[in-house]
């Protein structure tokens, strides 16, 4: 066996043991950063080591400091697990080590990206001729779409931002709902667009379309370059903006409409939930994640733009030493040049699940969320604060102090991981069901743990 094969076998063994441990290991890590630093050792050795030994050292030293993110009982933040086919293909992606910049350089990658992109548009109910870029996550997908939006609205106003920059150009208005995700603010910051103007939202976080219409018309009838940002899936309530009315108001004002649907856009893939995204396909761009609801391994986001030429003119490049295709290359849809073959894992997850499997996955996550809500309502003093329309549940346990105490006891006990948050000024327990492997038993074990923590 050569050294490479020995290292791969070593990694395979550790990976299989890790996955097998998920059903019963405590979800939180058991060791601190300092303890893992101690176990790894801080001295850079002078001499080389055998690859298999390096794998073994890392896996053994890190094991107690790993959090069981892929566990069926991890409900923190919005975090997916890893579908088996996507995980296995992700190993191949590393072994293949394709550079995914150009069509001519990796025909296999380009083929997988084209097929996976078309399947995604179909499943998410988006216009079939849209361009799909594969990014690191939804933050960069939002950034990518908003770059296309910024350039397009300025181009319509006679300003070429690629050539002349922002300085001296017409101001760009950016309008978002008050409960947008912070990734939106981050993308706008990177883009030199500053903070968005905020439109009030209702108690579930849905933008008020009448208030949006009023905000859009305050500038008078001669609308300047404007971008309106809507949301599919509020991180606290799971709520969806009223797309039809909001997009109509925005388009009447000549605005570009972008939708942040990091996890919520996947509602469209389930016939039972598709109504939540109703009207959303009328927008101009959409950002979503594959590493959340679709459960591919980190990292993978998707930037979808209705007008492929708008995305290409924002992200495309020319280089004398590249072999470029006249209709564009994978690189023309994303900010990075060299990057990993992310579309292979998306293709694998979709090919493995099929259309019905994706719908079942979404429905299952929603069903588990409803079970959580029912179980929590039955706990003395506990209240579910949101309408559980999708995968998110927010609850409180009487007052802030008790809610924080329940969260701390739950985490210390280790059966599950659920994160806290502050929503509408109250401390809340925030449950996000996003993992393909969560079973009914995981949910009932977690509910028992919540009951113990709140007693
Ligand atoms: C997770 C999330 C993001 C950011 O996505 P990353 O993949 O972490 O970059 C943006 N918007 C919403 C609504 C999210 O849930």
Coordinates of C-alpha atoms and ligand atoms in Angstrom, one line a residue:
X1 CA 0.0 0.0 0.0
X2 CA 1.5 3.4 -0.9
X3 CA 1.5 6.2 1.6
X4 CA -1.5 8.0 0.0
X5 CA -3.7 4.9 0.1
X6 CA -2.7 4.3 3.7
X7 CA -3.7 7.9 4.6
X8 CA -7.0 7.6 2.8
X9 CA -7.8 4.3 4.6
X10 CA -6.9 5.9 7.9
X11 CA -9.3 8.9 7.1
X12 CA -12.0 6.5 6.0
X13 CA -11.8 4.6 9.3
X14 CA -12.0 7.8 11.4
X15 CA -14.9 9.2 9.3
X16 CA -16.9 6.0 9.7
X17 CA -16.3 5.9 13.4
X18 CA -17.3 9.5 13.7
X19 CA -20.6 9.0 11.8
X20 CA -21.4 5.9 13.8
X21 CA -20.9 7.9 17.1
X22 CA -23.5 10.5 16.1
X23 CA -26.5 8.5 17.3
X24 CA -25.4 8.5 20.9
X25 CA -22.6 11.0 21.5
X26 CA -23.4 14.2 23.3
X27 CA -24.1 16.9 20.7
X28 CA -21.9 19.6 22.2
X29 CA -18.1 19.2 22.2
X30 CA -16.5 17.9 25.4
X31 CA -13.1 19.6 25.2
X32 CA -12.1 23.3 25.0
X33 CA -9.9 25.0 22.4
X34 CA -7.0 25.0 24.7
X35 CA -7.3 21.3 25.4
X36 CA -7.3 20.5 21.7
X37 CA -4.3 22.9 21.1
X38 CA -2.5 20.9 23.8
X39 CA -3.4 17.6 22.3
X40 CA -2.3 18.7 18.8
X41 CA 0.9 20.3 20.0
X42 CA 2.1 23.8 18.9
X43 CA 5.6 23.1 17.7
X44 CA 5.9 22.9 13.9
X45 CA 8.1 19.7 13.5
X46 CA 11.4 20.1 11.6
X47 CA 11.0 16.8 9.8
X48 CA 8.2 15.3 7.6
X49 CA 5.7 12.8 9.1
X50 CA 4.0 9.9 7.4
X51 CA 0.6 11.0 6.0
X52 CA -1.4 8.2 7.8
X53 CA 0.2 9.2 11.1
X54 CA -0.8 12.9 10.5
X55 CA -4.4 11.9 9.8
X56 CA -4.4 9.7 12.9
X57 CA -3.0 12.4 15.1
X58 CA -5.4 15.0 13.9
X59 CA -8.5 12.8 14.2
X60 CA -7.6 11.5 17.6
X61 CA -6.6 14.8 19.1
X62 CA -9.7 16.6 17.7
X63 CA -12.3 14.0 18.5
X64 CA -13.4 15.4 21.9
X65 CA -13.5 18.9 20.5
X66 CA -15.8 18.1 17.7
X67 CA -19.5 19.3 17.9
X68 CA -22.0 16.9 16.5
X69 CA -23.3 19.3 13.8
X70 CA -24.3 16.4 11.6
X71 CA -26.3 14.8 14.4
X72 CA -30.1 14.5 14.0
X73 CA -30.4 16.3 17.3
X74 CA -28.5 19.5 16.3
X75 CA -31.1 22.3 16.0
X76 CA -28.9 25.4 16.4
X77 CA -28.6 28.3 14.0
X78 CA -29.6 26.9 10.6
X79 CA -27.3 24.0 9.9
X80 CA -27.8 21.0 7.6
X81 CA -26.2 17.6 7.9
X82 CA -24.7 15.7 5.0
X83 CA -26.7 13.4 2.7
X84 CA -24.7 10.1 2.2
X85 CA -24.3 10.5 -1.5
X86 CA -23.2 14.1 -1.2
X87 CA -20.6 13.2 1.5
X88 CA -19.1 10.3 -0.5
X89 CA -18.9 12.5 -3.6
X90 CA -17.3 15.3 -1.6
X91 CA -14.4 12.9 -0.9
X92 CA -14.1 12.2 -4.7
X93 CA -14.2 16.0 -5.3
X94 CA -11.0 16.3 -3.2
X95 CA -9.4 13.3 -4.9
X96 CA -10.3 14.6 -8.4
X97 CA -9.1 18.1 -7.5
X98 CA -10.6 19.8 -10.5
X99 CA -10.1 23.4 -11.1
X100 CA -13.6 24.6 -11.9
X101 CA -12.9 27.9 -13.6
X102 CA -13.2 26.9 -17.2
X103 CA -15.5 24.8 -19.3
X104 CA -12.6 23.6 -21.5
X105 CA -10.4 22.6 -18.5
X106 CA -13.0 20.4 -16.8
X107 CA -15.8 19.2 -19.1
X108 CA -16.9 16.9 -16.3
X109 CA -17.4 19.7 -13.8
X110 CA -19.1 22.0 -16.3
X111 CA -21.5 19.2 -17.2
X112 CA -22.4 18.5 -13.5
X113 CA -22.8 22.2 -12.9
X114 CA -25.1 22.7 -15.8
X115 CA -27.3 19.7 -14.9
X116 CA -27.4 20.5 -11.2
X117 CA -28.2 24.1 -12.0
X118 CA -31.1 23.2 -14.3
X119 CA -32.5 20.7 -11.7
X120 CA -32.3 23.4 -9.0
X121 CA -34.3 25.9 -11.1
X122 CA -36.9 23.3 -11.8
X123 CA -37.2 22.2 -8.1
X124 CA -37.3 25.8 -6.8
X125 CA -39.8 26.9 -9.4
X126 CA -37.5 29.6 -10.8
X127 CA -37.3 30.8 -14.4
X128 CA -35.5 28.0 -16.4
X129 CA -33.2 30.4 -18.3
X130 CA -31.7 31.9 -15.2
X131 CA -27.9 31.7 -14.5
X132 CA -26.9 29.6 -11.4
X133 CA -23.5 30.3 -9.7
X134 CA -22.1 28.0 -7.0
X135 CA -20.7 30.0 -4.1
X136 CA -19.4 29.2 -0.6
X137 CA -22.7 30.0 1.0
X138 CA -25.8 32.2 1.1
X139 CA -23.8 35.2 2.3
X140 CA -21.7 35.1 -0.9
X141 CA -24.7 34.1 -3.0
X142 CA -26.5 37.3 -1.7
X143 CA -23.3 39.3 -2.5
X144 CA -23.1 37.8 -6.0
X145 CA -26.8 38.6 -6.8
X146 CA -26.6 42.0 -5.3
X147 CA -23.5 42.8 -7.4
X148 CA -25.5 42.0 -10.5
X149 CA -28.4 44.1 -9.1
X150 CA -26.2 47.1 -8.3
X151 CA -24.5 47.1 -11.7
X152 CA -27.8 46.6 -13.6
X153 CA -29.8 49.4 -11.9
X154 CA -26.8 51.8 -12.4
X155 CA -26.5 50.7 -16.0
X156 CA -30.1 51.6 -16.6
X157 CA -29.4 55.0 -15.1
X158 CA -26.6 55.4 -17.7
X159 CA -23.7 54.7 -15.2
X160 CA -21.1 52.0 -15.8
X161 CA -19.9 51.0 -12.3
X162 CA -17.5 48.4 -13.7
X163 CA -15.7 51.2 -15.5
X164 CA -16.2 54.2 -13.4
X165 CA -16.7 52.8 -9.8
X166 CA -19.4 54.2 -7.5
X167 CA -17.9 57.6 -6.8
X168 CA -19.7 60.4 -8.7
X169 CA -22.5 58.0 -9.9
X170 CA -26.2 58.3 -9.1
X171 CA -27.1 57.1 -5.6
X172 CA -28.5 53.6 -5.3
X173 CA -31.5 53.1 -2.9
X174 CA -31.5 49.7 -1.2
X175 CA -34.7 48.8 0.7
X176 CA -35.2 45.7 2.8
X177 CA -37.6 44.4 5.4
X178 CA -36.7 45.2 9.0
X179 CA -36.2 41.5 9.9
X180 CA -33.8 40.7 7.0
X181 CA -30.8 38.5 7.8
X182 CA -27.6 40.2 8.8
X183 CA -25.9 38.6 5.8
X184 CA -27.8 41.2 3.7
X185 CA -26.2 44.1 5.5
X186 CA -22.8 42.4 5.2
X187 CA -23.2 42.0 1.4
X188 CA -24.3 45.6 1.1
X189 CA -21.3 46.7 3.1
X190 CA -18.9 44.8 0.8
X191 CA -20.6 46.4 -2.2
X192 CA -20.2 50.0 -1.0
X193 CA -24.0 50.5 -0.7
X194 CA -24.2 51.2 3.0
X195 CA -27.1 50.3 5.2
X196 CA -30.5 49.5 3.7
X197 CA -33.6 51.6 4.3
X198 CA -35.8 49.5 6.4
X199 CA -39.5 48.8 5.9
X200 CA -41.6 47.6 8.9
X201 CA -42.5 44.0 9.2
X202 CA -45.4 42.2 11.0
X203 CA -44.9 40.2 14.2
X204 CA -43.7 37.1 12.2
X205 CA -41.1 39.2 10.3
X206 CA -43.0 39.5 7.0
X207 CA -42.4 42.8 5.2
X208 CA -45.5 45.1 5.0
X209 CA -46.2 45.5 1.3
X210 CA -48.2 48.7 1.7
X211 CA -45.4 50.3 3.7
X212 CA -43.0 49.1 1.0
X213 CA -45.1 50.8 -1.6
X214 CA -45.1 54.0 0.4
X215 CA -41.4 53.9 0.9
X216 CA -40.8 53.4 -2.8
X217 CA -43.0 56.4 -3.7
X218 CA -41.5 58.9 -1.2
X219 CA -38.8 59.7 -3.8
X220 CA -41.5 60.8 -6.2
X221 CA -42.4 59.3 -9.6
X222 CA -39.0 59.7 -11.1
X223 CA -37.5 56.6 -9.5
X224 CA -33.7 56.3 -9.4
X225 CA -31.7 53.1 -9.3
X226 CA -33.4 51.0 -6.6
X227 CA -33.0 47.5 -5.2
X228 CA -35.6 45.8 -3.0
X229 CA -34.6 42.8 -0.9
X230 CA -37.2 40.3 0.2
X231 CA -36.9 37.2 2.3
X232 CA -38.1 33.5 2.0
X233 CA -37.7 32.1 5.5
X234 CA -37.2 34.3 8.6
X235 CA -34.6 32.8 10.9
X236 CA -36.8 33.1 13.9
X237 CA -40.3 32.4 12.6
X238 CA -39.6 30.7 9.2
X239 CA -42.1 33.3 7.7
X240 CA -42.1 34.3 4.1
X241 CA -42.6 37.8 2.8
X242 CA -45.8 38.4 0.7
X243 CA -44.0 38.2 -2.6
X244 CA -46.8 38.9 -5.1
X245 CA -47.8 42.3 -3.7
X246 CA -44.2 43.3 -2.7
X247 CA -42.7 42.4 -6.1
X248 CA -45.5 44.2 -8.0
X249 CA -44.9 47.4 -6.0
X250 CA -41.1 47.1 -6.5
X251 CA -41.4 46.5 -10.2
X252 CA -43.8 49.3 -10.7
X253 CA -41.1 51.6 -9.2
X254 CA -38.5 50.1 -11.6
X255 CA -36.6 48.3 -8.8
X256 CA -34.6 45.1 -9.1
X257 CA -36.0 42.6 -6.6
X258 CA -33.7 40.2 -4.8
X259 CA -34.8 37.4 -2.5
X260 CA -32.7 35.9 0.3
X261 CA -34.0 32.4 0.6
X262 CA -31.1 30.7 2.3
X263 CA -33.2 27.9 3.6
X264 CA -36.8 29.0 2.8
X265 CA -36.6 28.9 -0.9
X266 CA -36.6 25.1 -0.6
X267 CA -40.3 25.3 0.4
X268 CA -40.9 25.5 -3.4
X269 CA -39.7 21.9 -3.8
X270 CA -42.5 20.5 -1.7
X271 CA -46.0 20.5 -3.3
X272 CA -47.4 20.8 0.2
X273 CA -45.3 24.0 1.1
X274 CA -44.9 25.6 -2.3
X275 CA -47.6 28.1 -1.6
X276 CA -45.2 29.8 0.9
X277 CA -43.0 30.9 -1.9
X278 CA -46.0 32.0 -4.1
X279 CA -45.1 34.9 -6.4
X280 CA -41.4 34.6 -5.5
X281 CA -40.4 33.5 -9.0
X282 CA -41.3 37.0 -10.3
X283 CA -38.1 38.4 -8.6
X284 CA -34.9 39.2 -10.5
X285 CA -32.4 37.2 -8.3
X286 CA -32.5 34.7 -5.5
X287 CA -29.8 33.4 -3.1
X288 CA -30.0 30.1 -1.3
X289 CA -27.9 27.5 0.4
X290 CA -27.3 23.9 -0.6
X291 CA -25.5 23.2 2.7
X292 CA -28.6 23.9 4.8
X293 CA -31.9 22.3 3.6
X294 CA -30.4 20.2 0.8
X295 CA -27.8 18.8 3.3
X296 CA -24.7 18.8 1.2
X297 CA -21.4 19.2 3.1
X298 CA -19.9 22.7 3.7
X299 CA -19.6 24.8 1.8
X300 CA -22.2 25.5 -0.9
X301 CA -24.5 28.4 -1.7
X302 CA -26.4 29.2 -4.9
X303 CA -26.7 32.5 -6.6
X304 CA -29.5 32.6 -9.2
X305 CA -30.0 35.6 -11.6
X306 CA -32.9 35.8 -14.0
X307 CA -30.9 37.7 -16.6
X308 CA -27.7 35.7 -17.2
X309 CA -26.1 38.6 -19.0
X310 CA -26.5 40.8 -15.9
X311 CA -24.6 38.2 -13.8
X312 CA -21.9 37.7 -16.4
X313 CA -21.3 41.4 -16.8
X314 CA -21.0 41.7 -13.0
X315 CA -18.8 38.6 -12.3
X316 CA -17.3 37.6 -15.7
X317 CA -13.6 38.1 -16.5
X318 CA -11.2 37.8 -19.4
X319 CA -7.7 36.6 -19.2
X320 CA -5.2 36.1 -21.9
X321 CA -3.9 32.8 -20.5
X322 CA -7.4 31.3 -19.9
X323 CA -9.3 29.1 -22.4
X324 CA -12.6 30.9 -22.5
X325 CA -15.9 29.9 -24.0
X326 CA -17.9 32.4 -25.9
X327 CA -21.1 31.6 -23.9
X328 CA -19.3 31.9 -20.6
X329 CA -17.7 29.6 -18.1
X330 CA -18.4 28.6 -14.5
X331 CA -16.1 31.4 -13.4
X332 CA -18.3 34.0 -15.0
X333 CA -21.0 33.5 -12.4
X334 CA -19.1 33.8 -9.1
X335 CA -16.6 36.0 -7.3
X336 CA -13.8 33.5 -7.0
X337 CA -11.5 32.1 -9.7
X338 CA -10.0 28.8 -8.4
X339 CA -12.6 26.9 -6.3
X340 CA -13.7 23.4 -5.4
X341 CA -16.2 21.4 -7.5
X342 CA -19.2 22.2 -5.5
X343 CA -21.7 21.3 -8.1
X344 CA -20.7 17.6 -8.0
X345 CA -22.0 17.3 -4.4
X346 CA -25.2 19.1 -5.3
X347 CA -25.7 16.9 -8.3
X348 CA -25.2 13.8 -6.0
X349 CA -27.7 15.0 -3.4
X350 CA -30.3 15.7 -6.0
X351 CA -29.6 12.5 -8.0
X352 CA -29.8 10.5 -4.9
X353 CA -33.0 12.1 -3.5
X354 CA -34.9 12.6 -6.7
X355 CA -37.8 15.0 -7.0
X356 CA -39.9 13.1 -4.4
X357 CA -37.0 12.7 -2.1
X358 CA -36.4 16.5 -1.9
X359 CA -40.1 17.1 -1.3
X360 CA -40.1 14.4 1.4
X361 CA -37.1 16.0 3.0
X362 CA -38.7 19.4 3.2
X363 CA -42.0 17.9 4.5
X364 CA -40.2 15.9 7.1
X365 CA -38.3 18.9 8.5
X366 CA -41.6 20.8 8.7
X367 CA -43.4 17.9 10.4
X368 CA -40.7 17.6 13.0
X369 CA -40.9 21.4 13.6
X370 CA -44.7 21.0 14.3
X371 CA -44.0 18.1 16.6
X372 CA -41.6 20.3 18.6
X373 CA -44.2 23.1 18.8
X374 CA -46.9 20.7 20.1
X375 CA -44.5 19.2 22.6
X376 CA -43.3 22.5 23.9
X377 CA -46.8 23.9 24.2
X378 CA -47.6 21.1 26.6
X379 CA -44.8 22.1 29.0
X380 CA -45.9 24.2 32.0
X381 CA -45.2 27.9 31.4
X382 CA -43.8 27.4 27.9
X383 CA -45.2 29.4 24.9
X384 CA -44.5 28.9 21.2
X385 CA -44.2 32.5 19.9
X386 CA -44.2 31.9 16.1
X387 CA -46.7 30.5 13.6
X388 CA -44.8 27.3 12.7
X389 CA -45.2 27.4 8.9
X390 CA -41.9 25.9 8.1
X391 CA -38.8 24.5 9.9
X392 CA -38.3 27.1 12.7
X393 CA -39.8 27.2 16.2
X394 CA -39.3 30.0 18.7
X395 CA -40.4 29.4 22.3
X396 CA -40.1 31.0 25.7
X397 CA -40.5 29.6 29.2
X398 CA -42.2 32.3 31.2
X399 CA -39.5 34.9 31.4
X400 CA -36.0 35.6 30.0
X401 CA -34.2 34.2 33.0
X402 CA -36.1 30.9 32.9
X403 CA -35.6 30.6 29.1
X404 CA -31.9 31.1 29.5
X405 CA -31.8 28.6 32.3
X406 CA -33.6 26.0 30.2
X407 CA -31.2 26.5 27.3
X408 CA -28.1 26.3 29.6
X409 CA -29.3 23.1 31.3
X410 CA -30.2 21.5 27.9
X411 CA -26.8 22.2 26.5
X412 CA -25.0 21.0 29.6
X413 CA -27.0 17.7 29.5
X414 CA -25.9 17.2 25.9
X415 CA -28.8 15.3 24.3
X416 CA -29.4 18.0 21.8
X417 CA -28.1 21.4 20.7
X418 CA -30.6 24.2 20.5
X419 CA -29.5 27.8 20.4
X420 CA -31.0 30.9 22.0
X421 CA -31.7 34.3 20.6
X422 CA -33.5 37.5 21.4
X423 CA -36.6 38.0 19.3
X424 CA -38.9 41.1 19.7
X425 CA -37.0 41.9 22.9
X426 CA -37.4 38.6 24.6
X427 CA -35.0 35.7 25.1
X428 CA -36.2 32.7 23.1
X429 CA -35.3 29.1 22.4
X430 CA -34.8 28.9 18.7
X431 CA -35.2 25.5 17.1
X432 CA -34.2 25.0 13.5
X433 CA -34.9 21.6 12.0
X434 CA -32.6 21.3 9.0
X435 CA -31.0 17.9 9.2
X436 CA -32.0 15.1 6.8
X437 CA -31.3 12.4 9.4
X438 CA -33.5 13.7 12.2
X439 CA -35.9 10.9 13.1
X440 CA -39.2 10.9 15.2
X441 CA -37.1 9.3 17.9
X442 CA -34.6 12.2 17.8
X443 CA -37.4 14.6 18.2
X444 CA -39.0 12.7 21.1
X445 CA -35.6 12.3 22.9
X446 CA -35.0 16.1 22.5
X447 CA -38.5 16.9 23.8
X448 CA -37.8 14.8 26.9
X449 CA -34.5 16.6 27.4
X450 CA -36.4 20.0 27.1
X451 CA -38.9 18.8 29.6
X452 CA -36.1 17.8 32.0
X453 CA -34.3 21.1 31.5
X454 CA -37.4 23.1 32.2
X455 CA -38.5 21.2 35.3
Ligands
LIG1 C1 -27.8 31.2 6.9 C2 -28.4 32.4 6.3 C3 -27.7 33.3 5.6 C4 -26.2 33.2 5.4 O1 -25.8 32.0 4.8 P1 -24.3 31.3 4.9 O2 -24.5 30.1 4.1 O3 -24.1 31.1 6.4 O4 -23.4 32.3 4.3 C5 -28.3 34.3 4.9 N1 -29.7 34.5 5.1 C6 -30.4 33.6 5.8 C7 -31.9 33.8 5.8 C8 -29.8 32.5 6.4 O5 -30.6 31.7 7.1

